[in-house]
Tab-separated table of C-alpha atoms and ligand atoms in Angstrom:
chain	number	residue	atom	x	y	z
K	51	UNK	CA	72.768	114.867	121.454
K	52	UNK	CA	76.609	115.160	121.323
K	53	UNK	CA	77.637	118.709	122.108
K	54	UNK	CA	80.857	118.574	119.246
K	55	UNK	CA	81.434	119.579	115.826
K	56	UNK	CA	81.323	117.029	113.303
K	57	UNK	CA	84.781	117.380	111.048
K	58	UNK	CA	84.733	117.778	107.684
K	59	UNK	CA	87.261	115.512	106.694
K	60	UNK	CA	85.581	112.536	108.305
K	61	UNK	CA	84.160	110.057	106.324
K	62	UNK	CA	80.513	108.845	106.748
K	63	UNK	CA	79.427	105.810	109.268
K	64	UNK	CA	79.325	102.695	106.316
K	65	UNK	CA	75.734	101.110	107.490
K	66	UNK	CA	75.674	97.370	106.552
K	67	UNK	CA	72.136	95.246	106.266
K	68	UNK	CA	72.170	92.272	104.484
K	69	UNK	CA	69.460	89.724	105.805
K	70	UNK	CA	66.037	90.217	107.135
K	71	UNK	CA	66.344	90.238	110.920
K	72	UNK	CA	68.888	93.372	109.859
K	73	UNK	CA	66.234	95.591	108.380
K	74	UNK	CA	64.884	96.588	111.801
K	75	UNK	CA	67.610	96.947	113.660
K	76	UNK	CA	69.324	99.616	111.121
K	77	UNK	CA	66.018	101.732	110.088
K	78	UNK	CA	65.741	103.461	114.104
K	79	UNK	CA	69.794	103.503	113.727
K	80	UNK	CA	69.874	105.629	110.638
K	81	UNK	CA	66.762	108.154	111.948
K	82	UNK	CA	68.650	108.598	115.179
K	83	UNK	CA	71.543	109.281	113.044
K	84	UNK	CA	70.190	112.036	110.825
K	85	UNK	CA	68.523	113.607	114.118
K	86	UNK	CA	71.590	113.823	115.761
K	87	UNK	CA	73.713	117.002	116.369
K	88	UNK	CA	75.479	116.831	115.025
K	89	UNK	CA	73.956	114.636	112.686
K	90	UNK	CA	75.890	111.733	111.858
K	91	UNK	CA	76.797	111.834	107.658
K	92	UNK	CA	75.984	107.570	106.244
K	93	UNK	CA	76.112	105.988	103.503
K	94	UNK	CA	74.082	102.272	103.635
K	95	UNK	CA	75.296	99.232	102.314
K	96	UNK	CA	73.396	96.153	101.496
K	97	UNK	CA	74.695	93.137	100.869
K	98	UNK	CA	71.375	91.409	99.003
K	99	UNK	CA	72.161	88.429	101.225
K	100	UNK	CA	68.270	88.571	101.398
K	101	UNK	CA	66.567	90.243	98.161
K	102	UNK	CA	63.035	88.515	97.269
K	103	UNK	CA	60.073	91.006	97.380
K	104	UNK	CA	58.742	89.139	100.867
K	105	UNK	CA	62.251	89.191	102.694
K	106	UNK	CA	63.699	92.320	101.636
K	107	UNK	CA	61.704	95.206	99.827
K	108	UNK	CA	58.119	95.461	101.529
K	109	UNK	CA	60.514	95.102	105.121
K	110	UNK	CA	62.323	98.356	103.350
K	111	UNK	CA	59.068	100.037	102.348
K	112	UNK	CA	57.491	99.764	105.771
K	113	UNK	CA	60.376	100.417	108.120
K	114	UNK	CA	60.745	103.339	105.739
K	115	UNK	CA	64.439	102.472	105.360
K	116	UNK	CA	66.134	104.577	102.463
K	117	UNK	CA	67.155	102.836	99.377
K	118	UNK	CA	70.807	101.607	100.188
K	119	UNK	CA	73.219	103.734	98.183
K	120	UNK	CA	75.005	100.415	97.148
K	121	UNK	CA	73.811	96.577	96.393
K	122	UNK	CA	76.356	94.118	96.492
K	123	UNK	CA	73.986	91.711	95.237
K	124	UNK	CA	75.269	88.576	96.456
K	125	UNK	CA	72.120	86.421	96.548
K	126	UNK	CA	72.660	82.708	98.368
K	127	UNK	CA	75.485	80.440	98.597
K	128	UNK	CA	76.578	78.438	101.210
K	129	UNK	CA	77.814	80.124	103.889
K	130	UNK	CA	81.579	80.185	102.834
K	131	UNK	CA	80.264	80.874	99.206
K	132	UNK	CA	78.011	83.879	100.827
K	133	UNK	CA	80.289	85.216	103.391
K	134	UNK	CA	83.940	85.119	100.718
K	135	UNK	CA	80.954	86.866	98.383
K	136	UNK	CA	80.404	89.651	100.403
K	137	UNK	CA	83.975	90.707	101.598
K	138	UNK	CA	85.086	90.278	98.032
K	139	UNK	CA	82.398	93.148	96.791
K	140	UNK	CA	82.806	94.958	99.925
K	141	UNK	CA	86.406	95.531	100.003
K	142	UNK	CA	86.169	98.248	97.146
K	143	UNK	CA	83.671	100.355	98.885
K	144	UNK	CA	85.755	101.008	101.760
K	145	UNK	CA	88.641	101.740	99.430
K	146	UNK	CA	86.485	104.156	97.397
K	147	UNK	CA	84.532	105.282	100.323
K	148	UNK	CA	86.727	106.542	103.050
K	149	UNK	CA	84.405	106.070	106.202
K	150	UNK	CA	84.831	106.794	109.662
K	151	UNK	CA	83.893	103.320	110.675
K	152	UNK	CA	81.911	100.469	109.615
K	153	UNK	CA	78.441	99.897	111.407
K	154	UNK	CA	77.003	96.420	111.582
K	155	UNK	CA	74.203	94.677	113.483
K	156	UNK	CA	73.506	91.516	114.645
K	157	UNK	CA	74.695	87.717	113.604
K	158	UNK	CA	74.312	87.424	109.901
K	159	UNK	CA	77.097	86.149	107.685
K	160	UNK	CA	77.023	89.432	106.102
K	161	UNK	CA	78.029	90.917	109.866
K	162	UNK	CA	80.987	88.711	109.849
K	163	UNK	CA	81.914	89.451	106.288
K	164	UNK	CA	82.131	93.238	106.334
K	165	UNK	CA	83.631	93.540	109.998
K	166	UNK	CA	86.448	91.095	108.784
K	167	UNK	CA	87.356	93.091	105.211
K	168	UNK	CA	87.412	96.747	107.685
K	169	UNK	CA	89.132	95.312	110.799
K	170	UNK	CA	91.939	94.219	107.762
K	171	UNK	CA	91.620	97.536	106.390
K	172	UNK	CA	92.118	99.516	109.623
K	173	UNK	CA	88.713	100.693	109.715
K	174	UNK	CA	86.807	100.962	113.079
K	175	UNK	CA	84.030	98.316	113.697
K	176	UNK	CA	81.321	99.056	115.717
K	177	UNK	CA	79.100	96.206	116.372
K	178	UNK	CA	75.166	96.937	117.109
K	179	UNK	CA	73.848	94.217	119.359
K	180	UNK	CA	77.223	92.831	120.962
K	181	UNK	CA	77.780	90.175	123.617
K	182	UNK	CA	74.956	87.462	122.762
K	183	UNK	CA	76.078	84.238	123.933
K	184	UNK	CA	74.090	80.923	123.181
K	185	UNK	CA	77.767	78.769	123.693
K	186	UNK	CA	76.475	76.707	121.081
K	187	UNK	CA	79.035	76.535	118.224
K	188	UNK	CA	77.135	74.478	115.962
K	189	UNK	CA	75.302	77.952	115.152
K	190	UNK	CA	76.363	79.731	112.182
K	191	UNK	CA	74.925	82.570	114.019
K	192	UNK	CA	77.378	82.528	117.339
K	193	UNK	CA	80.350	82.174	115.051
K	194	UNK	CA	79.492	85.582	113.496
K	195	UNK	CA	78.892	86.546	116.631
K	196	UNK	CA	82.018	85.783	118.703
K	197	UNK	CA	84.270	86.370	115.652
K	198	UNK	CA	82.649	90.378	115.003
K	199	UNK	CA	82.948	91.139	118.553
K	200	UNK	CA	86.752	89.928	118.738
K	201	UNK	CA	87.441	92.126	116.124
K	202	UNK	CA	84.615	95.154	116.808
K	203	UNK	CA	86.225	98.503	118.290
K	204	UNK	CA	83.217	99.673	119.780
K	205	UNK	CA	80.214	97.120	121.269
K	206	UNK	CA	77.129	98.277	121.952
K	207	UNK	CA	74.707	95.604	123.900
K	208	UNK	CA	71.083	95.060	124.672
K	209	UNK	CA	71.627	93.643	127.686
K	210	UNK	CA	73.404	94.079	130.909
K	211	UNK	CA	74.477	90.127	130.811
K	212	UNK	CA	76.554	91.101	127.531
K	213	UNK	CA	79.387	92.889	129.286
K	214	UNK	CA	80.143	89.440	131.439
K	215	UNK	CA	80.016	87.405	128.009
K	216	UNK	CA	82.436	89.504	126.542
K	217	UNK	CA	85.070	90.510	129.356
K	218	UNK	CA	85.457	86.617	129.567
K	219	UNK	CA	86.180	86.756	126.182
K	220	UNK	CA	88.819	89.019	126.622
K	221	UNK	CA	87.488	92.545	124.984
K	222	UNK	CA	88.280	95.580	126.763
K	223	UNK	CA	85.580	96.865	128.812
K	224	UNK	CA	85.997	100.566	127.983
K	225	UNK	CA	85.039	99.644	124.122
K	226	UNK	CA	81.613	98.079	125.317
K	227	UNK	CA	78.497	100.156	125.856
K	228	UNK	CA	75.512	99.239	127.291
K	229	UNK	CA	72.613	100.842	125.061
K	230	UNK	CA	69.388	98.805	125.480
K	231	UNK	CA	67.934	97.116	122.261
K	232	UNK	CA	67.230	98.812	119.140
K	233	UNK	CA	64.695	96.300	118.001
K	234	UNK	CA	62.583	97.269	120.327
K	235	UNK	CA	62.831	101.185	119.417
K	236	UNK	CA	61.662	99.770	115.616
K	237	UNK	CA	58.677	97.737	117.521
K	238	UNK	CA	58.055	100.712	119.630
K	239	UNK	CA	57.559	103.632	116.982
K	240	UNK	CA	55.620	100.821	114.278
K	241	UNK	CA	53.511	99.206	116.415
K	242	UNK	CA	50.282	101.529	116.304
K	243	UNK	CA	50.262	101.073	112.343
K	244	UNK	CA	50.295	97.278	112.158
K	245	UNK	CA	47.281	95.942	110.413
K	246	UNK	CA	45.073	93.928	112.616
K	247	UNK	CA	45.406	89.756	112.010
K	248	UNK	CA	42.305	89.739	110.954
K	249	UNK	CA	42.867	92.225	108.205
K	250	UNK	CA	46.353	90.690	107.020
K	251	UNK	CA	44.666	87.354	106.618
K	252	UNK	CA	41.853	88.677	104.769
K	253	UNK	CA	44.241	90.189	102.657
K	254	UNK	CA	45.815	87.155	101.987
K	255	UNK	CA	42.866	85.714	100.826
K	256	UNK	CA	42.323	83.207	103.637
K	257	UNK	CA	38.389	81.926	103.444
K	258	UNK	CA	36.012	83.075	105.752
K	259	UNK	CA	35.576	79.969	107.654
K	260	UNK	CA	39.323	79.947	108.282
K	261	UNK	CA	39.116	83.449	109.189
K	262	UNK	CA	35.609	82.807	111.893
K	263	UNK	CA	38.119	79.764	113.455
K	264	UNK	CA	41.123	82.214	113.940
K	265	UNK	CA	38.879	85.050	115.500
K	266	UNK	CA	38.706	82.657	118.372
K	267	UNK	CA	42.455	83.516	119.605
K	268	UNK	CA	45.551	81.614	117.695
K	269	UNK	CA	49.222	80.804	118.094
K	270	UNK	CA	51.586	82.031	115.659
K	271	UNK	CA	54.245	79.881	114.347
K	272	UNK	CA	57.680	81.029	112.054
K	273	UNK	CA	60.680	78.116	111.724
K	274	UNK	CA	63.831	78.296	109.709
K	275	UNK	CA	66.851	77.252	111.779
K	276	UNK	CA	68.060	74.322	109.523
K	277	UNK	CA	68.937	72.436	112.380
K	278	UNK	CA	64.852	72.466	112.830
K	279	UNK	CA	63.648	72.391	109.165
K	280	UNK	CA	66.991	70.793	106.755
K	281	UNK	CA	66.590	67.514	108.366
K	282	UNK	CA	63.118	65.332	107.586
K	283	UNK	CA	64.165	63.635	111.149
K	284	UNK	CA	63.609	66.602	112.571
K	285	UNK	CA	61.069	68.420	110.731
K	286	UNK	CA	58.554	65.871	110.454
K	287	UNK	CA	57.843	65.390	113.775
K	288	UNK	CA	58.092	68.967	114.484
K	289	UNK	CA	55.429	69.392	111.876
K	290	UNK	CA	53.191	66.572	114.044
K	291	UNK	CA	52.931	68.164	117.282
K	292	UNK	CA	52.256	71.288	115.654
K	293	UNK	CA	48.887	69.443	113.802
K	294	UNK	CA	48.248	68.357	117.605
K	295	UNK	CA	48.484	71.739	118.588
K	296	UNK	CA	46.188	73.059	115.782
K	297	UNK	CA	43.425	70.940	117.596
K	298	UNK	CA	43.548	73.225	120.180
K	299	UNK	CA	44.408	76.306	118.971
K	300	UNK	CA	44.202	77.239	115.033
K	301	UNK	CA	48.102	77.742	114.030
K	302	UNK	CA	49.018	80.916	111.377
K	303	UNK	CA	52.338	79.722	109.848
K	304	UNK	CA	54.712	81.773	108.516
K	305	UNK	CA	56.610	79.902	105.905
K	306	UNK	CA	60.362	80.940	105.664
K	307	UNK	CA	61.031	80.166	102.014
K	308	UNK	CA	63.924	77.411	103.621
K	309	UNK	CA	60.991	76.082	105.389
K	310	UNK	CA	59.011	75.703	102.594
K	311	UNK	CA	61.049	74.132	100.374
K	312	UNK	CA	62.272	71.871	102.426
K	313	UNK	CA	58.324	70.705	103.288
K	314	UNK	CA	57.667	70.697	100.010
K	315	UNK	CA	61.271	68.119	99.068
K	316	UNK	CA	60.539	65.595	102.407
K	317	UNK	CA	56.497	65.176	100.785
K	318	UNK	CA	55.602	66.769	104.102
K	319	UNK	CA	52.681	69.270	102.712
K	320	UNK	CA	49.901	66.917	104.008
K	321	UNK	CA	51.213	67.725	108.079
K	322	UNK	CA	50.290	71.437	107.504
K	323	UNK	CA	47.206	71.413	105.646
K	324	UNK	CA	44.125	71.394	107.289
K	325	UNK	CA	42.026	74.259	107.754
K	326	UNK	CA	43.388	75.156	111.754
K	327	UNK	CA	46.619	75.593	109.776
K	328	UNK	CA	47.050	78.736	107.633
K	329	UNK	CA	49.882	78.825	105.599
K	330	UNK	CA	51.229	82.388	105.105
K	331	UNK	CA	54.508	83.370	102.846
K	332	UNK	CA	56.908	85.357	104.766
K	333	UNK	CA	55.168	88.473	106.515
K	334	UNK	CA	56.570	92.331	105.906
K	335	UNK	CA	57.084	94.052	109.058
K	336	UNK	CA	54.026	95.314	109.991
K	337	UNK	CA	52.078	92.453	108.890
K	338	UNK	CA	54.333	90.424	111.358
K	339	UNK	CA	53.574	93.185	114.498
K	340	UNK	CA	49.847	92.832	114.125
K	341	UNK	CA	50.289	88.945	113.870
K	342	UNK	CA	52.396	89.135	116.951
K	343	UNK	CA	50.487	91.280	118.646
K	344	UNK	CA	47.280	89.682	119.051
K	345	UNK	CA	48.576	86.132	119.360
K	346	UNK	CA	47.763	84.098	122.083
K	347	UNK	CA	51.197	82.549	121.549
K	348	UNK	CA	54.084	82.089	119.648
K	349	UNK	CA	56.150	79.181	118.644
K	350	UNK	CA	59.291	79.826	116.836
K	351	UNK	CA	62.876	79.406	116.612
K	352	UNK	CA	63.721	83.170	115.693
K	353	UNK	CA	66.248	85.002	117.775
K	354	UNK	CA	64.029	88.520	117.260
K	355	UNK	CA	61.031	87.193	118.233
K	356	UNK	CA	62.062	85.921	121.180
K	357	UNK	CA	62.591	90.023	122.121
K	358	UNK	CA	59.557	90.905	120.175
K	359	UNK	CA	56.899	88.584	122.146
K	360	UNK	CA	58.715	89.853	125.249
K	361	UNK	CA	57.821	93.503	124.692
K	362	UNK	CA	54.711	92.515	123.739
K	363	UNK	CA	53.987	90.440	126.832
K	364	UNK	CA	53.043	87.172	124.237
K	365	UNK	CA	54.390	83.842	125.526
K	366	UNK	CA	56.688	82.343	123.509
K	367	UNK	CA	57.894	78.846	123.461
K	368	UNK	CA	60.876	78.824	121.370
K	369	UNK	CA	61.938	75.670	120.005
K	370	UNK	CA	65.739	75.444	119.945
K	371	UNK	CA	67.576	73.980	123.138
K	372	UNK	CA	69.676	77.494	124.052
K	373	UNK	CA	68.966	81.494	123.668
K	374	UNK	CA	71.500	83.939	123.275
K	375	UNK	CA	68.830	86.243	124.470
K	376	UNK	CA	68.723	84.866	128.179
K	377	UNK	CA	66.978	87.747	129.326
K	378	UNK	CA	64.062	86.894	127.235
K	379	UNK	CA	63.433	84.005	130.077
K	380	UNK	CA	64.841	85.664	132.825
K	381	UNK	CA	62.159	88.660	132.931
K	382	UNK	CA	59.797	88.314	129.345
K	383	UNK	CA	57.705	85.723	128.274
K	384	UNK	CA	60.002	83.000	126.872
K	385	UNK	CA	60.340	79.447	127.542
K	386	UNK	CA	62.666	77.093	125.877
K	387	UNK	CA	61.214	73.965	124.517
K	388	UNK	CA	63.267	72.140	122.303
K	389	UNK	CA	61.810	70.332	120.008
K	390	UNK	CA	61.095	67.759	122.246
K	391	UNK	CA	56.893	67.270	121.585
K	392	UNK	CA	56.083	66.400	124.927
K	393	UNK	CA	57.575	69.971	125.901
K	394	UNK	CA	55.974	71.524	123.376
K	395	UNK	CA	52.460	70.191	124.153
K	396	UNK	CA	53.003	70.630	128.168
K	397	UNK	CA	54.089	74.413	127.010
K	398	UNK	CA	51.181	75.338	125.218
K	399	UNK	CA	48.982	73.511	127.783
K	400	UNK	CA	50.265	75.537	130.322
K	401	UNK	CA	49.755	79.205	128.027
K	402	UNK	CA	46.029	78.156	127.457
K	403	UNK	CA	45.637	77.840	130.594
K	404	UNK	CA	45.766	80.823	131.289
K	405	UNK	CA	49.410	79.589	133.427
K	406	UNK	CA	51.793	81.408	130.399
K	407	UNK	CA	54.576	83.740	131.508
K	408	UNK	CA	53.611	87.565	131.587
K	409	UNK	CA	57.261	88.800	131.988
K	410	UNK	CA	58.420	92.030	132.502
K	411	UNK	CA	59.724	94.880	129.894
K	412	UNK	CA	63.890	94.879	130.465
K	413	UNK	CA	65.759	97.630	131.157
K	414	UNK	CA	66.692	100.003	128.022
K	415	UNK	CA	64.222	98.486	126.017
K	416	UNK	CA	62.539	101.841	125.897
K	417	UNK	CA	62.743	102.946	122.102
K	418	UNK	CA	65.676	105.575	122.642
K	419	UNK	CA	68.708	102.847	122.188
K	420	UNK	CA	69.107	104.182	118.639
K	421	UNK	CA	69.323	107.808	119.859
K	422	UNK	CA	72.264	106.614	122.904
K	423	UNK	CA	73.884	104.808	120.074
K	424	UNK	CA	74.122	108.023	118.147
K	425	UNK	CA	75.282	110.366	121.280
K	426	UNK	CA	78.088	107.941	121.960
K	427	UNK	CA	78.865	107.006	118.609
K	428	UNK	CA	79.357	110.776	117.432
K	429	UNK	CA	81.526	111.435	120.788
K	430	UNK	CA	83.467	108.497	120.483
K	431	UNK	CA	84.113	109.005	116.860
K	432	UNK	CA	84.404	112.901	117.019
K	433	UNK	CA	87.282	112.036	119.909
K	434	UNK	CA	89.155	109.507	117.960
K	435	UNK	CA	89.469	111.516	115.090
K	436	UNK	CA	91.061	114.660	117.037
K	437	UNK	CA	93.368	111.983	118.894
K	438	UNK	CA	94.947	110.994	115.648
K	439	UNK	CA	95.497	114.475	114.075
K	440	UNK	CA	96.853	115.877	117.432
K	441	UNK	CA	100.714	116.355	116.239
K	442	UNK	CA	102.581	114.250	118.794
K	443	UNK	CA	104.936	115.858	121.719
W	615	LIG	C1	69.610	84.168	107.618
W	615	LIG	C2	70.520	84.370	108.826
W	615	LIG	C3	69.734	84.101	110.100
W	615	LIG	C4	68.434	84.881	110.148
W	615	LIG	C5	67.634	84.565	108.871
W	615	LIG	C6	66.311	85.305	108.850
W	615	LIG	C7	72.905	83.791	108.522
W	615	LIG	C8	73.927	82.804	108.885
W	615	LIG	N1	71.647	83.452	108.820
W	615	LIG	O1	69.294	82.794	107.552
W	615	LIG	O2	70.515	84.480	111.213
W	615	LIG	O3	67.690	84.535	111.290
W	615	LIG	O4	68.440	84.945	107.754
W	615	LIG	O5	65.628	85.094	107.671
W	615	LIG	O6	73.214	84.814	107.989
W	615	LIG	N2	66.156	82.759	100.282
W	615	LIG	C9	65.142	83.173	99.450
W	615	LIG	N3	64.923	84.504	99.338
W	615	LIG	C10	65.654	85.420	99.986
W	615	LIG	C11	66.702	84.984	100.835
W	615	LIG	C12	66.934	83.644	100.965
W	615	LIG	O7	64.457	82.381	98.839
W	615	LIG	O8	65.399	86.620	99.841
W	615	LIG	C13	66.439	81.324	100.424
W	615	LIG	C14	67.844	81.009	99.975
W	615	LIG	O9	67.884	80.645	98.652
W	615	LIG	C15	68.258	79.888	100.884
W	615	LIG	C16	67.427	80.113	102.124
W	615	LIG	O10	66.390	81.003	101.791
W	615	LIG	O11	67.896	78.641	100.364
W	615	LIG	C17	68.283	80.613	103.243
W	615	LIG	O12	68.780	81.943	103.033
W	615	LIG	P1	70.126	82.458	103.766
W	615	LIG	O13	70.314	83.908	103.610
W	615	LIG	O14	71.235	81.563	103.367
W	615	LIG	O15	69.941	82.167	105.287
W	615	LIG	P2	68.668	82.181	106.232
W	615	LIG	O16	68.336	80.764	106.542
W	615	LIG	O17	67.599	83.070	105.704
């Protein structure tokens, strides 16, 4: 709650999603937003960075996300193709549109894009999920990352760590807020309607001796980075160890359509079929909570699942060689493993054991970041907006 008026004459809070790992970050953003007083006015943008029925509209339909009020509709590209894409059909809006600021989360190119066209433009940036740091470069992901925040007005982070990332960095400390993680306020207020496994798979029309070998326990597995899956040096014997792992535990694998394709182009398909392997297209949102949920463990390289197995108290072996989400490892349930097989196999060794990290829930990540987000947002905004029509001495 922000005890000020909102003005009339200021424009609505631009939303921007454009890729999956987006979706959930914006839906608690926008409720917090309309329950605000006063409430925050929007207007949401999507990019259609992401736009097939499995990565975009049944995450919409279950996070119960309005229907944007524009599509760019830029579909793939490479990532200058994508990124020059979206600022191009962007740049209009904000000229028609007259916001207050521009609100993005996260890493994506779409991020990037849309902060760069409204720093340009004058238009206040406000970055959701500010401060990440994996210091490696080679990651599309930390470019977006570093570059947004540069150029971001007001930061709000998940994590105390953030604040040290980005002071060293140069950005003002009075622009960045700490907030706690908005992810986990989607996670939070979904998680008692995610279907059970058992029901998703069934579902999916997995046979029922697959089904009687999951029930045991099993590890859930998503991959997409293309430094894991664009290279067949790299994704083949990634794809090994995880047959070795399916001897011990039956694997559900949730195939990024990247992933897929690329399995499909290296003649890889005989690694992940066998019936300890189930081969899933990508999951909506609930679908993935219930998977998640009643994992024994997870292998992935995902950056939001890193925070997701951590609220959940699942281990997680994630197989990339840094985080930008340290604090997964410090107090949740990750591990880093590379993809180095022997760590991999030594990893999930250790979690059937019984020996797998039970972490601890960090602080902030309590469902109500959206809500802080909102009370600071309106303030800040609210302030700004007086400060520049006060006539000057
Ligand atoms: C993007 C994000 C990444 C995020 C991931 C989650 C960037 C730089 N990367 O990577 O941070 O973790 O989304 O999914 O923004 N494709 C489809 N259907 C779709 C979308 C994509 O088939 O709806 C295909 C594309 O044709 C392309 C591949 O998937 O071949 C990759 O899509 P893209 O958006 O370029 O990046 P992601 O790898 O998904």
């Amino acid at each position: 709650m922000t005890n000020v008026a909102w003005p009339a004459e200021l424009g609505p809070v631009v939303c921007v999603v454009g890729a999956r790992p987006n979706f959930m970050k914006m839906a608690p953003i926008l409720r917090a937003f309309a329950a605000n007083v006063p409430a925050l006015p929007t207007l949401l943008v999507h990019t259609g960075q992401h736009y097939d029925r499995d990565m975009n509209d049944r995450l919409f339909e279950e996070l119960r996300l309005p229907h944007p009020d524009i599509n760019l509709e830029v579909g793939s590209g490479t990532h200058a193709v994508q990124t020059a894409e979206v600022m191009r059909r962007f740049e209009p809006v904000l000229d028609t549109r007259q916001p207050s600021c521009v609100l993005v989360v996260g890493d994506v190119n779409s991020t990037l894009a849309c902060a760069l066209v409204s720093a340009k433009k004058n238009v206040p940036v406000v970055h959701v999920e500010a401060g990440l740091r994996s210091y490696d470069r080679a990651m599309p992901e930390e470019i977006n990352r570093v570059l947004t925040d540069q150029i971001a007005d007001r930061l709000y982070t998940t994590e105390r760590g953030a604040l040290a990332n980005l002071t060293r960095e140069g950005v003002a400390e009075e622009r960045i807020h700490f907030v706690g993680n908005v992810m986990i306020d989607s996670l939070l207020s979904n998680r008692e309607f995610a279907p059970a496994a058992e029901n998703t798979l069934r579902l999916a029309g997995i046979a029922p001796r697959v089904l009687e070998c999951v029930a045991g326990g099993y590890g859930l597995v998503t991959l997409h980075r293309p430094s894991n899956v664009d290279s067949v040096d790299t994704l083949k014997p990634l794809l090994k160890v995880l047959r070795e792992v399916s001897e011990k535990v039956p694997l559900i694998f949730a195939l990024h359509p990247r992933t897929r394709a690329n399995i499909e182009r290296f003649g890889l398909m005989e690694l992940v079929t066998s019936e300890r392997m189930v081969l899933l297209p990508p999951q909506g949102y609930l679908e993935m909570l219930g998977l998640l949920a009643g994992a024994k463990l997870v292998l992935s390289d995902s950056g939001g699942l890193q925070e997701e197995t951590t609220a959940l108290g699942v281990p997680c072996l994630t197989i990339r060689e840094n985080t930008e989400r340290p604090i997964t490892i410090e107090q949740g349930t990750n591990t880093l493993v590379g993809c180095d097989p022997r760590a991999i196999r030594l990893g999930v060794d250790e979690i059937l054991s019984g020996a797998g990290k039970c972490g601890r829930i960090p602080e902030f990540w309590d469902g109500r970041a959206a809500e802080r987000i909102a009370a600071d947002l309106a303030r800040w905004l609210v302030d700004r907006h007086q400060r520049c029509a006060a006539p000057r001495a």
